[in-house]
mmCIF file of C-alpha atoms in Angstrom:
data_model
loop_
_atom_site.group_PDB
_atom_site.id
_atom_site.type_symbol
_atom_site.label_atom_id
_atom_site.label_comp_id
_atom_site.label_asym_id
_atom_site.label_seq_id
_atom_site.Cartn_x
_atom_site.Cartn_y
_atom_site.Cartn_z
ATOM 1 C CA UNK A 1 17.834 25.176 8.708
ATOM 2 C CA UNK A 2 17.545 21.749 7.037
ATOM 3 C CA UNK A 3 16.953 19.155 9.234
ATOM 4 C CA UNK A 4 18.003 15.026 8.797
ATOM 5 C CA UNK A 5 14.852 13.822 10.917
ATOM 6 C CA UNK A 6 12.095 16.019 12.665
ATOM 7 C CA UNK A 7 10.150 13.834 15.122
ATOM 8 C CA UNK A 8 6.628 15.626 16.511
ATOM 9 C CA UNK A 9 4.870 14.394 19.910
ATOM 10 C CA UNK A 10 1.600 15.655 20.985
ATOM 11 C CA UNK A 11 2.473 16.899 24.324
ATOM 12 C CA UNK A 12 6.008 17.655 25.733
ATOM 13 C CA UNK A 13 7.340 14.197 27.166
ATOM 14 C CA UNK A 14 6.021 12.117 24.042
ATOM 15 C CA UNK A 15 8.720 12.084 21.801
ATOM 16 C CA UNK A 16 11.091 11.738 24.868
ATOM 17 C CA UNK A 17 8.995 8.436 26.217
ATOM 18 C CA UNK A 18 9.124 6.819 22.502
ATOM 19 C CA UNK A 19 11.509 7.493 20.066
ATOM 20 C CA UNK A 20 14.642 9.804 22.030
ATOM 21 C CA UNK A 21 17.065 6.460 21.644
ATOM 22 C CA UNK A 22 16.718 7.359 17.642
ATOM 23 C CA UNK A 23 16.972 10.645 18.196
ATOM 24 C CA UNK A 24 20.083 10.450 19.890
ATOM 25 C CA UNK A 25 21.637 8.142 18.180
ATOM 26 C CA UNK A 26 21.372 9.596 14.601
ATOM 27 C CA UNK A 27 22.100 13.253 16.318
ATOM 28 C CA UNK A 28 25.513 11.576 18.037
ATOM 29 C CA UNK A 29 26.662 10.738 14.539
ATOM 30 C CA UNK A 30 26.562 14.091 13.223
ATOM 31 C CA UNK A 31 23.042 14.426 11.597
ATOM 32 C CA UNK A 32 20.428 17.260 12.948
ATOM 33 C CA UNK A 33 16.969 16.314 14.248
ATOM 34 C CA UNK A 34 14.327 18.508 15.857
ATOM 35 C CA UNK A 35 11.418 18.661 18.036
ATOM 36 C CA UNK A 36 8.031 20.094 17.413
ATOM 37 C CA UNK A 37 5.410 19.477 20.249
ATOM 38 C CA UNK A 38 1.634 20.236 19.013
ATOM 39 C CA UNK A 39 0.480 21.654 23.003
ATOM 40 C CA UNK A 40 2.406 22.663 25.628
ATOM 41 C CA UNK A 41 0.915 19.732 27.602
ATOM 42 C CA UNK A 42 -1.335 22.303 30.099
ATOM 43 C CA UNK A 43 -4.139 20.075 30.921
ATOM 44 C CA UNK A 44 -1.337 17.555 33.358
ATOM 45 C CA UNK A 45 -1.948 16.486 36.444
ATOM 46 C CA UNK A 46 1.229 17.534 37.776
ATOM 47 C CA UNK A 47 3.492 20.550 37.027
ATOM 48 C CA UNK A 48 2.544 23.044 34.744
ATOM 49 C CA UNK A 49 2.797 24.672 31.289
ATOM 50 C CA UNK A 50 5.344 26.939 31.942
ATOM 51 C CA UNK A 51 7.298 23.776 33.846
ATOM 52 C CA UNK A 52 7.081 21.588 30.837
ATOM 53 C CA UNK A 53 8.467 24.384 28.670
ATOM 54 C CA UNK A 54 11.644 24.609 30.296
ATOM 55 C CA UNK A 55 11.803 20.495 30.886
ATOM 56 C CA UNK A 56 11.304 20.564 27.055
ATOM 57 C CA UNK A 57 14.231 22.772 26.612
ATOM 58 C CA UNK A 58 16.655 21.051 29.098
ATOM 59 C CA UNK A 59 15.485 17.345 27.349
ATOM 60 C CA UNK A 60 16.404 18.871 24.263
ATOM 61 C CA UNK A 61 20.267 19.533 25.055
ATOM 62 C CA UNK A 62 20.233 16.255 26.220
ATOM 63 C CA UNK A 63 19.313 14.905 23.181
ATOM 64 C CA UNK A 64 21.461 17.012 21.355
ATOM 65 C CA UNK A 65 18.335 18.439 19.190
ATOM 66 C CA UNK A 66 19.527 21.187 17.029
ATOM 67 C CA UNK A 67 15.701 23.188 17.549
ATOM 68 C CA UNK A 68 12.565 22.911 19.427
ATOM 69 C CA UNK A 69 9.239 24.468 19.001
ATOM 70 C CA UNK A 70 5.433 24.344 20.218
ATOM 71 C CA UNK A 71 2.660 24.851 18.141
ATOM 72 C CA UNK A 72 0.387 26.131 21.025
ATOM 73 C CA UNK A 73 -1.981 23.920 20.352
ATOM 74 C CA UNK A 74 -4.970 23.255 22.838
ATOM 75 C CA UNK A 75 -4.267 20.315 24.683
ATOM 76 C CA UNK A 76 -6.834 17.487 24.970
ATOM 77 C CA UNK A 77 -8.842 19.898 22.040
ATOM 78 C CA UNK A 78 -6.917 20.097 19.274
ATOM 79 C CA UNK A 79 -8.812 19.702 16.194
ATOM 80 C CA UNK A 80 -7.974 18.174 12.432
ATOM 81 C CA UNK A 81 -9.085 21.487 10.826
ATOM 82 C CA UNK A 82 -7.560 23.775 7.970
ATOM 83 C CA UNK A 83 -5.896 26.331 10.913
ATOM 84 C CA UNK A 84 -3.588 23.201 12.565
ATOM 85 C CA UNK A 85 -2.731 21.904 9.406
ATOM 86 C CA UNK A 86 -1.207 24.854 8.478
ATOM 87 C CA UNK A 87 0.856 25.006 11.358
ATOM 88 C CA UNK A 88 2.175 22.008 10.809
ATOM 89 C CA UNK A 89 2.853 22.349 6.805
ATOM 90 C CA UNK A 90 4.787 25.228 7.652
ATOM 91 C CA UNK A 91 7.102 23.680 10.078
ATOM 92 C CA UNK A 92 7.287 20.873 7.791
ATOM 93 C CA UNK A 93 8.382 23.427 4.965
ATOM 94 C CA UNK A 94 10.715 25.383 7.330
ATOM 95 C CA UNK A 95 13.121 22.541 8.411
ATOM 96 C CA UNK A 96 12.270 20.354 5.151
ATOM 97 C CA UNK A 97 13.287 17.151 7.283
ATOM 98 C CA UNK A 98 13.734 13.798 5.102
ATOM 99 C CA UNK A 99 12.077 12.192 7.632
ATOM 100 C CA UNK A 100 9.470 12.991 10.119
ATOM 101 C CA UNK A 101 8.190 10.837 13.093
ATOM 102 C CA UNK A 102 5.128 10.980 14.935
ATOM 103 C CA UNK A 103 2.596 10.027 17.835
ATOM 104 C CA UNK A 104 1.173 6.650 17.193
ATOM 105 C CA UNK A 105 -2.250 6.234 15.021
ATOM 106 C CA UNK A 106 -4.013 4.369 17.958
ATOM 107 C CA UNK A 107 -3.590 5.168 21.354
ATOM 108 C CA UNK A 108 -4.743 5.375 25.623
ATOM 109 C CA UNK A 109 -4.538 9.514 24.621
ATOM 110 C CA UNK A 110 -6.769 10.786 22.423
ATOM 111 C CA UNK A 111 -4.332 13.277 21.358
ATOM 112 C CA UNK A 112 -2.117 10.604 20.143
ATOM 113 C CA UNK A 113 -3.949 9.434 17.664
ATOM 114 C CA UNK A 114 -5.330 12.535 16.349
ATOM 115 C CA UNK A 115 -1.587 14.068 16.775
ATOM 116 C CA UNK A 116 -1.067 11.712 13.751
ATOM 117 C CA UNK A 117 -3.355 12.034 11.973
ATOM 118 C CA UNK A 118 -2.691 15.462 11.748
ATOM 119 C CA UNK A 119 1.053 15.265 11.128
ATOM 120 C CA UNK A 120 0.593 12.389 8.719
ATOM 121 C CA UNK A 121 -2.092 14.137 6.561
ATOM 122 C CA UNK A 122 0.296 17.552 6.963
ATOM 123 C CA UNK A 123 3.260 15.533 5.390
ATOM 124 C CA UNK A 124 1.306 14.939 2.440
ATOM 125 C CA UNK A 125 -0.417 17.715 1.589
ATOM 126 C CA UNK A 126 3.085 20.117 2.371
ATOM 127 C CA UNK A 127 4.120 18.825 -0.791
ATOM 128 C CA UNK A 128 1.077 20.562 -2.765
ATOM 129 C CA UNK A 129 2.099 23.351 -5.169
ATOM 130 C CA UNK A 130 -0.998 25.464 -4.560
ATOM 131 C CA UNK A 131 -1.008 25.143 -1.116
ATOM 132 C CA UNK A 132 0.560 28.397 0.242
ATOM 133 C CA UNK A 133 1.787 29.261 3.293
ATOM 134 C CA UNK A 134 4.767 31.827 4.460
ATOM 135 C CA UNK A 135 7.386 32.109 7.034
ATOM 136 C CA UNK A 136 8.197 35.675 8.536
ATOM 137 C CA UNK A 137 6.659 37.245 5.537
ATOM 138 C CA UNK A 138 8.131 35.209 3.110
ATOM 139 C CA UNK A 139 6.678 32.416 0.684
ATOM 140 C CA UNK A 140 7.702 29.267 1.500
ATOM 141 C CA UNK A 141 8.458 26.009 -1.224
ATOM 142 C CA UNK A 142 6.588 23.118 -1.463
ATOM 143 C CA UNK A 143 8.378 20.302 0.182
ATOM 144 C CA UNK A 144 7.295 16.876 1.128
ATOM 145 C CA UNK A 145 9.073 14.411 3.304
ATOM 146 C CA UNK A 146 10.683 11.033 2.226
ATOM 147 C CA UNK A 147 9.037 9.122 5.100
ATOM 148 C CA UNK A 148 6.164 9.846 7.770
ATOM 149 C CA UNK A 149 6.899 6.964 10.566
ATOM 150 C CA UNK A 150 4.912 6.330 13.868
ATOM 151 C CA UNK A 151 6.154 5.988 17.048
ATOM 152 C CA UNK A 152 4.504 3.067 19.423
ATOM 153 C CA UNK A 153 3.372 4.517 22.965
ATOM 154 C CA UNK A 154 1.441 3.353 25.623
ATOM 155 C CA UNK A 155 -0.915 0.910 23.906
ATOM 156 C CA UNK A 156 1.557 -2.032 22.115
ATOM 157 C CA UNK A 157 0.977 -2.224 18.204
ATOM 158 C CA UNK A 158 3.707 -4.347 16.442
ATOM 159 C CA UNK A 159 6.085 -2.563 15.156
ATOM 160 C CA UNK A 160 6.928 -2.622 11.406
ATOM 161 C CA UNK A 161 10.598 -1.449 12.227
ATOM 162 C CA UNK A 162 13.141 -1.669 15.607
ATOM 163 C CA UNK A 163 16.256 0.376 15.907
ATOM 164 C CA UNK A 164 18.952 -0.994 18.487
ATOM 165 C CA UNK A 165 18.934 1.614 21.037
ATOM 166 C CA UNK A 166 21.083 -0.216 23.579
ATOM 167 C CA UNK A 167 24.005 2.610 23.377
ATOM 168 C CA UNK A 168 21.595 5.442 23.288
ATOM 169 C CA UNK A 169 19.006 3.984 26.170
ATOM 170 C CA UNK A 170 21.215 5.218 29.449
ATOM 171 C CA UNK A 171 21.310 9.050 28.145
ATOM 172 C CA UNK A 172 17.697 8.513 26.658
ATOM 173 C CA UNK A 173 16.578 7.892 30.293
ATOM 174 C CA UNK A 174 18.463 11.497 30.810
ATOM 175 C CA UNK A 175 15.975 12.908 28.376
ATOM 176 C CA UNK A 176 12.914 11.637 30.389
ATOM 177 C CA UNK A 177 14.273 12.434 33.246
ATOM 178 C CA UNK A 178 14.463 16.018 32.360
ATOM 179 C CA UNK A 179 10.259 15.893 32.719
ATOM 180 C CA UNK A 180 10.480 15.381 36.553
ATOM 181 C CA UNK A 181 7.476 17.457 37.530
ATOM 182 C CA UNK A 182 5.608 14.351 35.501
ATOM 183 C CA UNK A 183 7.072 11.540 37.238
ATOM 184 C CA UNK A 184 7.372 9.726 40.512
ATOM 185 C CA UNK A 185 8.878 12.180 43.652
ATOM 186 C CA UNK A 186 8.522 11.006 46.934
ATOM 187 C CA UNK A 187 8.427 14.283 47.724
ATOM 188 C CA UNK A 188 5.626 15.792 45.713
ATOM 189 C CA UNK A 189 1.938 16.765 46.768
ATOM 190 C CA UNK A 190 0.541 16.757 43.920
ATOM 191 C CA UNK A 191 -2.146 13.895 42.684
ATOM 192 C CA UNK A 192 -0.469 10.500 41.789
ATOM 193 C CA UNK A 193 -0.783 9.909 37.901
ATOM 194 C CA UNK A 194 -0.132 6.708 35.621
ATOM 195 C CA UNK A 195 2.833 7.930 34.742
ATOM 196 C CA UNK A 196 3.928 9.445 38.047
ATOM 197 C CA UNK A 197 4.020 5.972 40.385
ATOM 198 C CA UNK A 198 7.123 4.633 41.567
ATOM 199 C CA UNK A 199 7.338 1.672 38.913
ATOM 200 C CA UNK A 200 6.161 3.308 36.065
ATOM 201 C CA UNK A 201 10.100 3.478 34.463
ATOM 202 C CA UNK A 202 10.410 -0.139 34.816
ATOM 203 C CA UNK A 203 7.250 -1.622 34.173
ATOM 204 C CA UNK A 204 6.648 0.416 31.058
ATOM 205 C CA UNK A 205 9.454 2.640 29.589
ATOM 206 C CA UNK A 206 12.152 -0.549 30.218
ATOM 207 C CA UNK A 207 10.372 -3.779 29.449
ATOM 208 C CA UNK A 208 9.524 -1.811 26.320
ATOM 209 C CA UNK A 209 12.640 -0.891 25.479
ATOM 210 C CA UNK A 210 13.630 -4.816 26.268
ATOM 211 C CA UNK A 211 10.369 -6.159 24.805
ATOM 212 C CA UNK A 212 11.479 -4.455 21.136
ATOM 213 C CA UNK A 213 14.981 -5.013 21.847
ATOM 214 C CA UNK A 214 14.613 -8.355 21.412
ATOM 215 C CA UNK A 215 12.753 -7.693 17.931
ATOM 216 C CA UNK A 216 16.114 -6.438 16.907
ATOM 217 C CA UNK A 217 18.465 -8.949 18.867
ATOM 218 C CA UNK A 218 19.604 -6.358 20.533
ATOM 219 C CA UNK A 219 19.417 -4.885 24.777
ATOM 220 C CA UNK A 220 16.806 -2.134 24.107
ATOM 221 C CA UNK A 221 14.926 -1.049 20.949
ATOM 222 C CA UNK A 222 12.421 1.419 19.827
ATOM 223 C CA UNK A 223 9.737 0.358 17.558
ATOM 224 C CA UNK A 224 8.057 2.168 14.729
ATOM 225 C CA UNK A 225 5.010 1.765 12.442
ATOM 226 C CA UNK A 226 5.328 2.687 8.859
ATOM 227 C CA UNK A 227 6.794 3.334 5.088
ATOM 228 C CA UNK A 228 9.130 5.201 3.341
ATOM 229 C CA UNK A 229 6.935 7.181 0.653
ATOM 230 C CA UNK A 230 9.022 5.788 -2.374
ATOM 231 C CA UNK A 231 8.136 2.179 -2.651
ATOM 232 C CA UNK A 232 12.162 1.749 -3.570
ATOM 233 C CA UNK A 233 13.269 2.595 -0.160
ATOM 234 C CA UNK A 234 13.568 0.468 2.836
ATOM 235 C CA UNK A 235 13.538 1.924 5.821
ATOM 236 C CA UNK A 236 15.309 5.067 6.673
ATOM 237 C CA UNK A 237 15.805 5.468 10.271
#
């Protein structure tokens, strides 16, 4: 399966906090995007592995995602090596995506940063001849990406780029939604976490949303950091 736009996040949630408005949008007009979280998000607070699997997989209909996979990745020790590149080339070279989004280079999370790194330096190097790799026994083609570009989380870095989310925002908020086990419940027992206290939505996810918004003179944006890889191109989201 080719794929229009495959956005990674280091842990289940990421991609849903930061970029799902794009998602969504380009997925509602008929083009196919997918998913690829590096961990399965194990070391949380709250919930579980197993929990954030199946949020993953109900965010994803929401979004209207065509696939979503998990690298298996060690979360909170994930390295840059040889072995995680790998992973990454190959689902780079399996959905050959035009574009490809990713955690932001600086960020609260370790894994953020080193998330793109990884993805970033995975992009490029998928489009080397004499790097090999196969698929279900099967050699795979070299195949590089027209853009890499970086989604802004927790920490704000100016944004090169806003897309008007304002018609996607309401079913983006489905999407995060999806991850209740990570976010506020009256009724839980389970330790409060940044992201779990009551005001988190509107003090972070929508004065974001209305912060870049405004970027774009629009309601609610999402920002993003980065180049298309042909100096020709504007921007391609």
């Amino acid at each position: 399966m080719k794929l229009d736009i495959l956005a990674f996040g280091s842990h289940p949630d990421d991609v849903e906090l930061s970029c799902a408005g794009v998602l969504i949008r380009h997925a509602s007009s008929g083009k196919k995007v997918g998913i690829v979280d590096l961990t399965r998000g194990e070391l949380g607070t709250r919930g579980s592995a197993s929990i954030r699997l199946k949020e993953a997989e109900a965010s994803r209909k929401v979004i209207g995602a065509a696939v979503r996979d998990n690298l298996g990745m060690a979360d909170g020790f994930f390295t840059h090596d040889k072995k995680n590149i790998l992973k990454v080339i190959r689902k780079i070279r399996q959905y050959r995506p035009d574009i490809v989004i990713c955690n932001a280079p600086f960020d609260r999370h370790p894994d953020h940063g080193r998330g793109a790194r990884l993805v970033n330096d995975a992009c490029f190097l998928s489009g080397l001849l004499k790097i090999r790799t196969s698929l279900r026994g099967k050699p795979q083609q070299h195949f590089r990406p027209r853009a890499v570009y970086h989604y802004v989380q927790f920490k704000y870095l100016k944004p090169d780029h806003v897309v008007d989310i304002s018609a996607q925002f309401e079913q983006k908020m489905k999407a995060i939604g999806c991850f209740a086990s990570q976010f506020y419940d009256e009724k839980s027992k389970e330790p409060e976490t940044f992201i779990s206290k009551q005001d988190f939505m509107r003090t972070y996810v929508l004065r974001r949303a209305e912060e870049f918004g405004r970027l774009a003179n629009a309601k609610y944006g999402e920002g993003f950091i980065g180049a298309a890889a042909n100096e020709s191109e504007t921007f391609l989201l």
